[in-house]
Amino acid sequence: MSTPLDRALVERIYLAVEQVPRGVVATYGDIAAIVGGCDARMVGYALNEVPKDRQDRVPWQRIINATGGISTRGSRQRDILEAEGITFDLRGRVDLSRHRWHGPDAAWATAHGFHMLPPPEPPPEEQQGQLRLF
DNA sequence: CAGATGACTCCCA
DNA sequence: CTGGGAGCCATCT
């Protein structure tokens, strides 16, 4: 059923989600890390409760799970993302290394007390010496 | 009060 | 890849 969470936290989650620009996606965990004080699951619960009158302002569709897949049911979320330019592979997953949001603007994050997203993990050592394409 | 349930994620078999 | 369990929170039965 519905899950009305702590309003203050929900508002911060929405505010963080609003920073995600068109054309990229973020994971529930990314938003939780930026907001702080909550986990990926909280973000999912909060987004499930986005009021109708705010759905066009809060880009809930840009938040996907850690595997790059869609957690919502139906095809609506995917349809919207594809319309925004996000591509899905044959398994229906987004290539996070390519479409993942880099995080909020540093100045904005500081001003609102949000955290920055940790830098992306470097590729495995084994590939470092072999895949030098440039 | 216990159990079920969601737009999660990680870990292990 | 599939499946189960733990950890997480609030609300509803």
GROMACS .gro file of C-alpha atoms (C1' of nucleotides) in nm:
model
  160
    1MET     CA    1   0.000   0.000   0.000
    2SER     CA    2   0.099   0.359   0.023
    3THR     CA    3   0.400   0.452   0.225
    4PRO     CA    4   0.388   0.812   0.337
    5LEU     CA    5   0.734   0.861   0.481
    6ASP     CA    6   0.876   1.139   0.690
    7ARG     CA    7   0.783   1.455   0.497
    8ALA     CA    8   1.112   1.636   0.549
    9LEU     CA    9   1.305   1.340   0.418
   10VAL     CA   10   1.067   1.292   0.130
   11GLU     CA   11   1.107   1.654   0.030
   12ARG     CA   12   1.484   1.622   0.030
   13ILE     CA   13   1.459   1.312  -0.181
   14TYR     CA   14   1.237   1.491  -0.431
   15LEU     CA   15   1.473   1.787  -0.433
   16ALA     CA   16   1.766   1.560  -0.510
   17VAL     CA   17   1.575   1.379  -0.783
   18GLU     CA   18   1.486   1.712  -0.939
   19GLN     CA   19   1.856   1.771  -0.998
   20VAL     CA   20   1.882   1.476  -1.232
   21PRO     CA   21   1.884   1.623  -1.585
   22ARG     CA   22   1.712   1.482  -1.889
   23GLY     CA   23   1.920   1.229  -2.076
   24VAL     CA   24   2.081   1.059  -1.776
   25VAL     CA   25   1.967   0.833  -1.495
   26ALA     CA   26   2.058   0.778  -1.129
   27THR     CA   27   2.012   0.476  -0.907
   28TYR     CA   28   1.802   0.468  -0.592
   29GLY     CA   29   2.129   0.427  -0.406
   30ASP     CA   30   2.276   0.736  -0.571
   31ILE     CA   31   1.990   0.950  -0.453
   32ALA     CA   32   2.010   0.801  -0.103
   33ALA     CA   33   2.383   0.877  -0.091
   34ILE     CA   34   2.326   1.235  -0.198
   35VAL     CA   35   2.041   1.296   0.044
   36GLY     CA   36   2.197   1.107   0.333
   37GLY     CA   37   2.006   0.965   0.626
   38CYS     CA   38   1.819   0.715   0.413
   39ASP     CA   39   1.885   0.414   0.197
   40ALA     CA   40   1.793   0.310  -0.153
   41ARG     CA   41   1.475   0.150  -0.034
   42MET     CA   42   1.357   0.473   0.126
   43VAL     CA   43   1.408   0.649  -0.204
   44GLY     CA   44   1.198   0.389  -0.379
   45TYR     CA   45   0.921   0.423  -0.123
   46ALA     CA   46   0.929   0.801  -0.148
   47LEU     CA   47   0.914   0.800  -0.526
   48ASN     CA   48   0.621   0.564  -0.512
   49GLU     CA   49   0.437   0.842  -0.330
   50VAL     CA   50   0.508   1.134  -0.561
   51PRO     CA   51   0.183   1.338  -0.570
   52LYS     CA   52   0.020   1.358  -0.911
   53ASP     CA   53   0.062   1.732  -0.930
   54ARG     CA   54   0.436   1.693  -0.883
   55GLN     CA   55   0.506   1.403  -1.115
   56ASP     CA   56   0.583   1.637  -1.401
   57ARG     CA   57   0.828   1.831  -1.185
   58VAL     CA   58   1.001   1.537  -1.014
   59PRO     CA   59   1.171   1.319  -1.280
   60TRP     CA   60   1.095   0.994  -1.098
   61GLN     CA   61   1.143   0.803  -1.420
   62ARG     CA   62   1.517   0.878  -1.417
   63ILE     CA   63   1.570   0.675  -1.105
   64ILE     CA   64   1.643   0.309  -1.170
   65ASN     CA   65   1.792   0.022  -0.973
   66ALA     CA   66   2.160  -0.061  -0.922
   67THR     CA   67   2.168  -0.314  -1.203
   68GLY     CA   68   2.050  -0.059  -1.454
   69GLY     CA   69   1.705  -0.212  -1.471
   70ILE     CA   70   1.357  -0.072  -1.424
   71SER     CA   71   1.191  -0.152  -1.094
   72THR     CA   72   0.846  -0.017  -1.171
   73ARG     CA   73   0.588  -0.241  -1.330
   74GLY     CA   74   0.463  -0.189  -1.680
   75SER     CA   75   0.650  -0.016  -1.961
   76ARG     CA   76   0.571   0.347  -1.883
   77GLN     CA   77   0.903   0.432  -1.719
   78ARG     CA   78   1.105   0.274  -1.995
   79ASP     CA   79   0.900   0.445  -2.263
   80ILE     CA   80   0.960   0.785  -2.108
   81LEU     CA   81   1.332   0.725  -2.068
   82GLU     CA   82   1.369   0.612  -2.426
   83ALA     CA   83   1.189   0.928  -2.532
   84GLU     CA   84   1.452   1.119  -2.335
   85GLY     CA   85   1.730   0.947  -2.522
   86ILE     CA   86   1.819   0.669  -2.281
   87THR     CA   87   1.900   0.341  -2.455
   88PHE     CA   88   1.837  -0.009  -2.322
   89ASP     CA   89   2.028  -0.324  -2.404
   90LEU     CA   90   1.871  -0.653  -2.505
   91ARG     CA   91   1.814  -0.743  -2.141
   92GLY     CA   92   1.622  -0.423  -2.087
   93ARG     CA   93   1.898  -0.262  -1.885
   94VAL     CA   94   2.061   0.077  -1.908
   95ASP     CA   95   2.438   0.101  -1.950
   96LEU     CA   96   2.508   0.288  -1.627
   97SER     CA   97   2.869   0.355  -1.719
   98ARG     CA   98   2.731   0.562  -2.004
   99HIS     CA   99   2.405   0.714  -1.884
  100ARG     CA  100   2.462   0.751  -1.510
  101TRP     CA  101   2.429   1.097  -1.360
  102HIS     CA  102   2.760   1.227  -1.227
  103GLY     CA  103   2.593   1.384  -0.925
  104PRO     CA  104   2.471   1.728  -0.818
  105ASP     CA  105   2.647   2.056  -0.878
  106ALA     CA  106   2.907   2.105  -0.602
  107ALA     CA  107   2.787   2.453  -0.514
  108TRP     CA  108   2.426   2.344  -0.508
  109ALA     CA  109   2.506   2.042  -0.293
  110THR     CA  110   2.694   2.254  -0.043
  111ALA     CA  111   2.422   2.518  -0.034
  112HIS     CA  112   2.153   2.262   0.040
  113GLY     CA  113   2.355   2.031   0.261
  114PHE     CA  114   2.358   1.741   0.021
  115HIS     CA  115   2.645   1.503  -0.040
  116MET     CA  116   2.836   1.457  -0.363
  117LEU     CA  117   2.832   1.124  -0.543
  118PRO     CA  118   3.148   0.919  -0.492
  119PRO     CA  119   3.366   0.894  -0.804
  120PRO     CA  120   3.301   0.596  -1.033
  121GLU     CA  121   3.504   0.284  -0.965
  122PRO     CA  122   3.811   0.239  -1.183
  123PRO     CA  123   3.811  -0.063  -1.416
  124PRO     CA  124   3.954  -0.394  -1.285
  125GLU     CA  125   4.334  -0.410  -1.282
  126GLU     CA  126   4.340  -0.700  -1.524
  127GLN     CA  127   4.189  -0.489  -1.796
  128GLN     CA  128   4.400  -0.182  -1.728
  129GLY     CA  129   4.699  -0.312  -1.919
  130GLN     CA  130   4.505  -0.467  -2.203
  131LEU     CA  131   4.228  -0.234  -2.300
  132ARG     CA  132   4.416   0.079  -2.386
  133LEU     CA  133   4.209   0.186  -2.682
  134PHE     CA  134   4.360   0.530  -2.723
  135DC     C1'  135   0.172  -0.687   1.882
  136DA     C1'  136   0.310  -0.989   1.467
  137DG     C1'  137   0.322  -1.034   0.979
  138DA     C1'  138   0.295  -0.864   0.506
  139DT     C1'  139   0.441  -0.548   0.171
  140DG     C1'  140   0.659  -0.191  -0.139
  141DA     C1'  141   0.975   0.161  -0.749
  142DC     C1'  142   1.641  -0.153  -0.308
  143DT     C1'  143   2.093  -0.365  -0.262
  144DC     C1'  144   2.434  -0.680  -0.142
  145DC     C1'  145   2.598  -1.149  -0.067
  146DC     C1'  146   2.615  -1.635  -0.111
  147DA     C1'  147   2.470  -2.090  -0.304
  148DC     C1'  148   2.116  -1.644  -1.434
  149DT     C1'  149   1.781  -1.776  -1.046
  150DG     C1'  150   1.666  -1.774  -0.565
  151DG     C1'  151   1.682  -1.687  -0.068
  152DG     C1'  152   1.805  -1.402   0.325
  153DA     C1'  153   1.952  -0.995   0.574
  154DG     C1'  154   1.915  -0.510   0.660
  155DC     C1'  155   1.647  -0.101   0.596
  156DC     C1'  156   1.154   0.223   0.706
  157DA     C1'  157   0.667   0.325   0.759
  158DT     C1'  158   0.198   0.186   0.718
  159DC     C1'  159  -0.179  -0.136   0.694
  160DT     C1'  160  -0.412  -0.591   0.831
   0.00000   0.00000   0.00000
